[in-house]
Amino acid sequence: MNKNQSCEPCANEMLTLARTNKFETVWDRYEQQLPQCGFGLLGVCCRLCWKGPCRVNPVGDGPDQGVCGADVHTIVARNLIRGIAAGTAAHSDHGRHIAKTLLEMSEGHAPDYIIKDQEKLHGIAARLNISLDGKEHNQLLREIALKSLEDFSRQDEKIPCAWLESTIPEVRLAKLTALGVAPHNIDASIADIMARTHVGTDADPANLLLAGLRGSLADYTGMYLATELSDALFGTPEPVVTSANLGVIKANCVNIAVNGHNPLLSEFVCDMAAELNDEAIQAGADGGINVVGVCCTGNEVLMRRGIPLATNYLSQELPILTGALDAIVVDVQCIMPSLGKLSECFHTKLITTMSSCKIPGATHIEFQTQTAKESSREIIRLAIAAYKRRDHDKVNIPQHSSTVIGGFSAEAVVGALSKLDANDPLKPLLDNIVNGNIQGVALFAGCNTPKVPQDQAYLTIAKELAKRNVLLLATGCGAGAFAKAGMMTMEATEEFAGDSLKAVLRAIGEAAGLNGPLPLVLHMGSCVDNTRAVSLAVALANKIGVDLDQLPVVASAPECMSEKALAIGTWAVSLGFPTHLGVIPQVMGSSVVVDVLTEKTKDLTGGYFIVETDPQAAAQKIYTAIQERRQLLGI
């Protein structure tokens, strides 16, 4: 077992098998890259034009500017905000896809889809100032879709995006507008970053970073609408009990993993798995079809359906190594290209589904909203056919899995609180924050990276904060880490929570009929669902009449690695939250950029980055940030 690669037993069991059989994994490829480029790690290399690539030496031992004259601060700032633009493009394209599906539904072009949460749909209409009076269902869908898509096309720069304006406190919107960073148009914010970072344009690092803040708030906007519209389409999550880790794969089943981020197809894969279950049994799989999740598509179907989670991002190759995964169905984002080559070592069918995400070695089944069920049936039957080719002598499934209580949407949290005070559900939470039973709230988000032992930083920081009575929320691969480790259970609350936090979670859980406390870490969904936590924070801020930067609320991304995480972290800072990064960001070559991100943004937005790679020290710094907020509030 190598604890430097992962801290959880299933991953280490599979990594031992991989080494024995010479199957290459992400950890092997990381080691092959060492030592990594020092200029790249500092963010000081520039390849924006063909006069380069240029490398600027930040310590003065070499050129201090590129061929065009860009200095280290310009180069680092440009590289940084291009990453934000990429992350924003990924999240917002997801949101656009959901909004366009609603529009297609309204026109009768997506017949397989229905609205599962009518109440949520009506709530969205109210949020967007769309009247319900006398409107047919399809007309309402059309207006909501067009209003959402307007956030991608508005040309009047004085009008902020509707999904931003309607989801943050007025005082926060005023602050962002005064700074000139409230986006009017998601796509325009991305285009602006790409235009101003083209050779010969913006060279002022401060001006570049302001564009980055605007781009990140466009990311927030795209994420918010993606989550809310998905809830209307597929149902708003409610507490559900399921399990996590590689032990959820079953030897006697046709095992199908859904991987990626977009629920538009995976929902139908789940439906069609039930419909075609008998075909799997007839093929010899007496357990029928077993759908499991990987990464954030896994979180989507866990939250809404209780589908078990096999693993999170970094260990997505490992389910294939069990020899019992018959198909892995991918949509978009955070999908390792290596899955194509690795799946060829087994009988596993890798199936790509989106025109924007194709992988050599995969079978591509183009997903269209018009034919969602038909495509899903085809995918299921490919998996059943693959099962017939399974070499049962190669099956090696780790036998460990953990119970997970997931499904804590903002509505579910408020619903549980309403059992304590039906007239004022937020009051119990607020009272316990004020009296110190809950010291603050920490949202864990982000990814995994082979640069640190997988999941370890999440678990260490969470345990430290829990014993200091900090309420813990999680999304994305952070949620996956906690799910696999059994931290989303009542037992974890009893073991790790401080006394006053434990008492609060017990009171809420008992009142909600759970016969025990709420789980130690509340699973709030995929990475695109980080806005669920913001909606709770906004409700608290509005209730007591303060801005978000006054709340004892922090964000932490202990194992971040992607451009999407960069965009999320930046909008968290833009909204006023102290935001911890556990991996050194590629900006350290510029003292100006570092100073802006860790200090000067406090004066602009109230938020700032905390960079700390040691989990114990990070927990202390996060807790200190919470205490500073409490002190300023006088609580």
CSV table of C-alpha atoms in Angstrom, one decimal, residues 298-602:
chain,number,residue,atom,x,y,z
A,298,GLY,CA,-21.9,10.1,-10.2
A,299,ASN,CA,-22.7,12.8,-7.8
A,300,GLU,CA,-25.7,13.9,-9.9
A,301,VAL,CA,-27.3,10.4,-9.9
A,302,LEU,CA,-26.3,9.8,-6.3
A,303,MET,CA,-28.1,12.9,-5.1
A,304,ARG,CA,-31.3,12.4,-7.1
A,305,ARG,CA,-31.5,8.6,-7.3
A,306,GLY,CA,-29.3,7.0,-4.7
A,307,ILE,CA,-27.1,5.5,-7.3
A,308,PRO,CA,-23.9,4.3,-5.5
A,309,LEU,CA,-20.7,6.1,-6.2
A,310,ALA,CA,-17.7,4.0,-7.3
A,311,THR,CA,-15.1,6.7,-7.0
A,312,ASN,CA,-14.1,10.3,-7.7
A,313,TYR,CA,-12.0,12.0,-10.4
A,314,LEU,CA,-8.4,10.8,-9.7
A,315,SER,CA,-9.2,7.1,-9.4
A,316,GLN,CA,-11.6,6.9,-12.4
A,317,GLU,CA,-9.3,4.3,-14.0
A,318,LEU,CA,-9.6,1.9,-11.1
A,319,PRO,CA,-13.2,0.6,-11.7
A,320,ILE,CA,-11.9,-0.8,-15.1
A,321,LEU,CA,-9.2,-2.7,-13.2
A,322,THR,CA,-11.8,-4.6,-11.3
A,323,GLY,CA,-12.4,-6.6,-14.4
A,324,ALA,CA,-16.1,-6.4,-13.8
A,325,LEU,CA,-16.9,-3.0,-15.3
A,326,ASP,CA,-18.8,-3.7,-18.6
A,327,ALA,CA,-19.2,-0.2,-19.8
A,328,ILE,CA,-18.1,3.3,-18.8
A,329,VAL,CA,-20.4,6.0,-20.3
A,330,VAL,CA,-18.9,9.5,-20.4
A,331,ASP,CA,-20.3,12.9,-21.2
A,332,VAL,CA,-18.1,16.0,-20.6
A,333,GLN,CA,-15.3,17.3,-18.4
A,334,CYS,CA,-12.7,15.7,-16.2
A,335,ILE,CA,-12.6,12.5,-18.2
A,336,MET,CA,-9.1,11.0,-18.6
A,337,PRO,CA,-8.2,10.2,-22.2
A,338,SER,CA,-6.3,7.2,-20.7
A,339,LEU,CA,-9.7,5.4,-20.3
A,340,GLY,CA,-9.6,4.5,-24.0
A,341,LYS,CA,-6.2,2.7,-23.8
A,342,LEU,CA,-6.9,1.1,-20.5
A,343,SER,CA,-10.4,-0.2,-21.4
A,344,GLU,CA,-8.7,-2.1,-24.3
A,345,CYS,CA,-6.9,-4.2,-21.7
A,346,PHE,CA,-10.3,-5.5,-20.6
A,347,HIS,CA,-13.7,-6.2,-22.1
A,348,THR,CA,-14.9,-2.8,-20.9
A,349,LYS,CA,-16.8,-0.7,-23.4
A,350,LEU,CA,-15.8,3.0,-23.3
A,351,ILE,CA,-18.7,5.0,-24.7
A,352,THR,CA,-18.5,8.7,-25.5
A,353,THR,CA,-21.7,10.5,-26.0
A,354,MET,CA,-21.1,14.2,-26.7
A,355,SER,CA,-19.9,15.7,-29.9
A,356,SER,CA,-17.4,17.9,-27.9
A,357,CYS,CA,-15.9,14.9,-26.1
A,358,LYS,CA,-14.5,12.0,-28.2
A,359,ILE,CA,-11.7,9.7,-27.1
A,360,PRO,CA,-9.6,7.4,-29.3
A,361,GLY,CA,-10.6,3.8,-28.6
A,362,ALA,CA,-14.1,4.7,-27.6
A,363,THR,CA,-17.4,3.8,-29.2
A,364,HIS,CA,-19.3,7.0,-29.9
A,365,ILE,CA,-23.0,7.1,-29.6
A,366,GLU,CA,-24.1,10.7,-30.3
A,367,PHE,CA,-26.5,11.9,-27.7
A,368,GLN,CA,-29.4,14.0,-28.8
A,369,THR,CA,-32.1,15.3,-26.5
A,370,GLN,CA,-34.6,14.3,-29.2
A,371,THR,CA,-33.6,10.6,-28.8
A,372,ALA,CA,-32.5,10.3,-25.2
A,373,LYS,CA,-34.2,7.0,-24.5
A,374,GLU,CA,-33.2,5.4,-27.7
A,375,SER,CA,-29.5,6.3,-27.2
A,376,SER,CA,-29.7,5.1,-23.6
A,377,ARG,CA,-31.1,1.7,-24.7
A,378,GLU,CA,-28.3,1.3,-27.3
A,379,ILE,CA,-25.7,2.0,-24.5
A,380,ILE,CA,-27.3,-0.5,-22.1
A,381,ARG,CA,-27.3,-3.2,-24.8
A,382,LEU,CA,-23.6,-2.5,-25.6
A,383,ALA,CA,-22.9,-3.1,-22.0
A,384,ILE,CA,-24.8,-6.3,-21.9
A,385,ALA,CA,-22.9,-7.5,-25.0
A,386,ALA,CA,-19.7,-6.6,-23.3
A,387,TYR,CA,-20.7,-8.5,-20.2
A,388,LYS,CA,-20.9,-11.7,-22.4
A,389,ARG,CA,-17.2,-11.2,-23.2
A,390,ARG,CA,-16.1,-10.7,-19.5
A,391,ASP,CA,-13.2,-12.8,-18.4
A,392,HIS,CA,-14.4,-13.8,-14.9
A,393,ASP,CA,-10.9,-15.0,-14.0
A,394,LYS,CA,-9.8,-11.3,-14.2
A,395,VAL,CA,-12.5,-10.1,-11.8
A,396,ASN,CA,-11.0,-8.6,-8.7
A,397,ILE,CA,-13.4,-6.2,-6.8
A,398,PRO,CA,-12.3,-4.7,-3.5
A,399,GLN,CA,-14.9,-5.6,-0.9
A,400,HIS,CA,-15.0,-2.2,0.8
A,401,SER,CA,-17.8,0.3,0.6
A,402,SER,CA,-19.2,2.9,2.9
A,403,THR,CA,-22.7,4.1,3.7
A,404,VAL,CA,-23.6,7.5,2.4
A,405,ILE,CA,-26.5,9.8,3.3
A,406,GLY,CA,-26.6,12.2,0.4
A,407,GLY,CA,-29.1,14.5,-1.2
A,408,PHE,CA,-28.8,17.7,0.8
A,409,SER,CA,-30.0,20.4,-1.6
A,410,ALA,CA,-30.6,23.8,0.0
A,411,GLU,CA,-34.3,22.9,0.0
A,412,ALA,CA,-33.6,19.7,1.8
A,413,VAL,CA,-31.5,21.5,4.5
A,414,VAL,CA,-34.3,24.1,4.9
A,415,GLY,CA,-36.8,21.3,5.0
A,416,ALA,CA,-35.0,19.6,7.8
A,417,LEU,CA,-34.6,22.8,9.7
A,418,SER,CA,-38.4,23.5,9.3
A,419,LYS,CA,-39.0,20.5,11.6
A,420,LEU,CA,-37.6,22.6,14.4
A,421,ASP,CA,-39.3,25.8,13.4
A,422,ALA,CA,-41.9,25.6,10.7
A,423,ASN,CA,-42.5,29.3,10.6
A,424,ASP,CA,-38.9,30.4,10.5
A,425,PRO,CA,-36.7,27.5,9.3
A,426,LEU,CA,-33.5,29.4,9.2
A,427,LYS,CA,-33.8,30.6,12.8
A,428,PRO,CA,-32.4,27.4,14.4
A,429,LEU,CA,-29.4,27.5,12.2
A,430,LEU,CA,-28.8,31.2,12.7
A,431,ASP,CA,-29.4,30.9,16.5
A,432,ASN,CA,-26.8,28.2,16.8
A,433,ILE,CA,-24.3,30.2,14.8
A,434,VAL,CA,-24.8,33.2,17.0
A,435,ASN,CA,-24.6,31.3,20.2
A,436,GLY,CA,-21.5,29.5,19.0
A,437,ASN,CA,-22.8,25.9,18.9
A,438,ILE,CA,-21.9,26.2,15.3
A,439,GLN,CA,-18.8,28.3,14.9
A,440,GLY,CA,-19.1,28.6,11.1
A,441,VAL,CA,-19.7,26.8,7.9
A,442,ALA,CA,-17.0,25.3,5.6
A,443,LEU,CA,-17.8,24.3,2.0
A,444,PHE,CA,-15.3,21.7,0.6
A,445,ALA,CA,-15.1,21.7,-3.2
A,446,GLY,CA,-12.7,21.0,-6.0
A,447,CYS,CA,-10.9,18.1,-7.4
A,448,ASN,CA,-8.2,15.5,-6.8
A,449,THR,CA,-4.6,15.6,-7.9
A,450,PRO,CA,-1.7,13.1,-7.8
A,451,LYS,CA,0.4,15.9,-6.3
A,452,VAL,CA,-1.0,15.0,-2.9
A,453,PRO,CA,-2.2,11.7,-1.4
A,454,GLN,CA,-5.8,11.3,-2.8
A,455,ASP,CA,-8.5,12.4,-0.4
A,456,GLN,CA,-6.2,12.8,2.6
A,457,ALA,CA,-6.3,16.6,2.8
A,458,TYR,CA,-10.1,16.6,2.7
A,459,LEU,CA,-10.4,14.2,5.6
A,460,THR,CA,-7.7,15.8,7.7
A,461,ILE,CA,-9.1,19.3,7.4
A,462,ALA,CA,-12.7,18.2,7.9
A,463,LYS,CA,-11.9,16.2,11.1
A,464,GLU,CA,-10.1,19.2,12.5
A,465,LEU,CA,-12.9,21.6,11.7
A,466,ALA,CA,-15.6,19.2,12.9
A,467,LYS,CA,-14.2,18.9,16.3
A,468,ARG,CA,-14.1,22.7,16.5
A,469,ASN,CA,-17.8,22.7,15.8
A,470,VAL,CA,-17.7,23.9,12.2
A,471,LEU,CA,-20.6,22.7,10.0
A,472,LEU,CA,-19.3,20.9,6.9
A,473,LEU,CA,-20.7,20.9,3.4
A,474,ALA,CA,-19.2,19.2,0.3
A,475,THR,CA,-19.6,19.0,-3.5
A,476,GLY,CA,-17.8,17.4,-6.4
A,477,CYS,CA,-14.8,15.3,-5.8
A,478,GLY,CA,-14.6,16.5,-2.2
A,479,ALA,CA,-18.0,15.0,-1.7
A,480,GLY,CA,-16.6,11.8,-3.3
A,481,ALA,CA,-13.7,11.7,-0.9
A,482,PHE,CA,-16.0,12.0,2.2
A,483,ALA,CA,-18.5,9.5,0.7
A,484,LYS,CA,-15.8,6.8,0.3
A,485,ALA,CA,-14.4,7.4,3.7
A,486,GLY,CA,-17.7,7.0,5.5
A,487,MET,CA,-17.8,10.7,6.6
A,488,MET,CA,-21.4,11.2,5.3
A,489,THR,CA,-23.0,9.1,8.1
A,490,MET,CA,-24.5,9.5,11.5
A,491,GLU,CA,-21.7,7.4,12.9
A,492,ALA,CA,-19.1,9.9,11.6
A,493,THR,CA,-21.0,12.7,13.4
A,494,GLU,CA,-20.9,10.8,16.6
A,495,GLU,CA,-17.2,10.1,16.2
A,496,PHE,CA,-15.8,13.4,14.9
A,497,ALA,CA,-18.2,16.3,15.7
A,498,GLY,CA,-17.5,18.6,18.6
A,499,ASP,CA,-20.0,18.4,21.4
A,500,SER,CA,-22.1,21.5,20.4
A,501,LEU,CA,-22.1,20.7,16.7
A,502,LYS,CA,-23.1,17.1,17.5
A,503,ALA,CA,-26.0,18.3,19.6
A,504,VAL,CA,-27.3,20.6,16.8
A,505,LEU,CA,-27.0,17.8,14.2
A,506,ARG,CA,-28.8,15.4,16.5
A,507,ALA,CA,-31.6,17.8,17.2
A,508,ILE,CA,-32.1,18.5,13.4
A,509,GLY,CA,-31.8,14.8,12.5
A,510,GLU,CA,-34.2,13.6,15.2
A,511,ALA,CA,-36.7,16.3,14.3
A,512,ALA,CA,-36.5,15.3,10.6
A,513,GLY,CA,-37.2,11.7,11.5
A,514,LEU,CA,-33.8,10.3,10.7
A,515,ASN,CA,-33.5,8.6,14.1
A,516,GLY,CA,-30.1,10.0,14.6
A,517,PRO,CA,-28.0,13.1,13.7
A,518,LEU,CA,-27.5,14.6,10.3
A,519,PRO,CA,-24.3,13.2,8.7
A,520,LEU,CA,-21.0,14.9,9.6
A,521,VAL,CA,-20.6,16.2,6.0
A,522,LEU,CA,-23.6,17.2,4.0
A,523,HIS,CA,-23.4,16.1,0.4
A,524,MET,CA,-24.7,19.0,-1.7
A,525,GLY,CA,-24.0,17.6,-5.2
A,526,SER,CA,-21.6,17.8,-8.1
A,527,CYS,CA,-19.1,20.6,-8.6
A,528,VAL,CA,-21.6,22.6,-10.6
A,529,ASP,CA,-23.8,22.5,-7.6
A,530,ASN,CA,-21.6,24.7,-5.4
A,531,THR,CA,-24.2,27.4,-5.8
A,532,ARG,CA,-26.5,25.4,-3.5
A,533,ALA,CA,-24.2,26.4,-0.6
A,534,VAL,CA,-24.3,30.0,-1.8
A,535,SER,CA,-28.0,30.0,-1.8
A,536,LEU,CA,-28.0,29.0,1.9
A,537,ALA,CA,-25.4,31.7,2.7
A,538,VAL,CA,-27.4,34.3,0.8
A,539,ALA,CA,-30.6,33.3,2.7
A,540,LEU,CA,-28.7,33.8,6.0
A,541,ALA,CA,-27.2,37.1,4.9
A,542,ASN,CA,-30.5,38.4,3.8
A,543,LYS,CA,-32.2,37.3,7.0
A,544,ILE,CA,-29.9,39.3,9.2
A,545,GLY,CA,-29.3,42.1,6.7
A,546,VAL,CA,-25.6,41.7,6.1
A,547,ASP,CA,-23.4,41.1,3.1
A,548,LEU,CA,-21.8,37.7,2.3
A,549,ASP,CA,-18.3,38.9,3.4
A,550,GLN,CA,-19.6,39.3,7.0
A,551,LEU,CA,-20.7,35.7,7.4
A,552,PRO,CA,-18.4,33.1,9.1
A,553,VAL,CA,-18.5,31.0,5.9
A,554,VAL,CA,-15.4,29.7,4.2
A,555,ALA,CA,-14.6,27.6,1.1
A,556,SER,CA,-11.8,25.1,0.8
A,557,ALA,CA,-10.4,23.2,-2.2
A,558,PRO,CA,-7.6,21.1,-0.7
A,559,GLU,CA,-6.8,19.1,-3.8
A,560,CYS,CA,-7.7,21.5,-6.6
A,561,MET,CA,-6.3,21.0,-10.1
A,562,SER,CA,-8.7,22.1,-12.9
A,563,GLU,CA,-9.5,25.4,-14.6
A,564,LYS,CA,-13.1,24.9,-13.4
A,565,ALA,CA,-11.8,24.9,-9.8
A,566,LEU,CA,-9.9,28.0,-10.5
A,567,ALA,CA,-13.1,29.7,-11.7
A,568,ILE,CA,-15.1,28.5,-8.7
A,569,GLY,CA,-12.4,29.6,-6.2
A,570,THR,CA,-12.3,33.1,-7.8
A,571,TRP,CA,-16.0,33.6,-7.7
A,572,ALA,CA,-16.0,32.5,-4.1
A,573,VAL,CA,-13.5,35.2,-3.4
A,574,SER,CA,-15.5,37.7,-5.5
A,575,LEU,CA,-18.6,36.9,-3.4
A,576,GLY,CA,-16.6,37.7,-0.2
A,577,PHE,CA,-15.6,34.3,1.1
A,578,PRO,CA,-12.1,33.4,2.4
A,579,THR,CA,-11.1,30.5,0.1
A,580,HIS,CA,-8.4,27.9,0.9
A,581,LEU,CA,-6.3,26.3,-1.8
A,582,GLY,CA,-4.3,23.2,-0.8
A,583,VAL,CA,-2.2,23.1,-3.9
A,584,ILE,CA,0.2,25.9,-4.9
A,585,PRO,CA,-1.5,27.8,-7.8
A,586,GLN,CA,0.6,28.5,-10.8
A,587,VAL,CA,0.9,32.2,-10.0
A,588,MET,CA,3.8,32.3,-7.6
A,589,GLY,CA,6.1,33.9,-10.2
A,590,SER,CA,4.4,37.2,-9.8
A,591,SER,CA,4.5,39.0,-6.4
A,592,VAL,CA,1.9,41.4,-7.7
A,593,VAL,CA,-0.6,38.7,-8.6
A,594,VAL,CA,0.0,36.9,-5.4
A,595,ASP,CA,-0.5,40.1,-3.4
A,596,VAL,CA,-3.8,40.9,-5.2
A,597,LEU,CA,-5.2,37.4,-4.7
A,598,THR,CA,-4.2,37.0,-1.0
A,599,GLU,CA,-4.4,40.5,0.3
A,600,LYS,CA,-5.8,43.3,-1.9
A,601,THR,CA,-9.0,41.5,-2.9
A,602,LYS,CA,-10.0,41.8,0.8
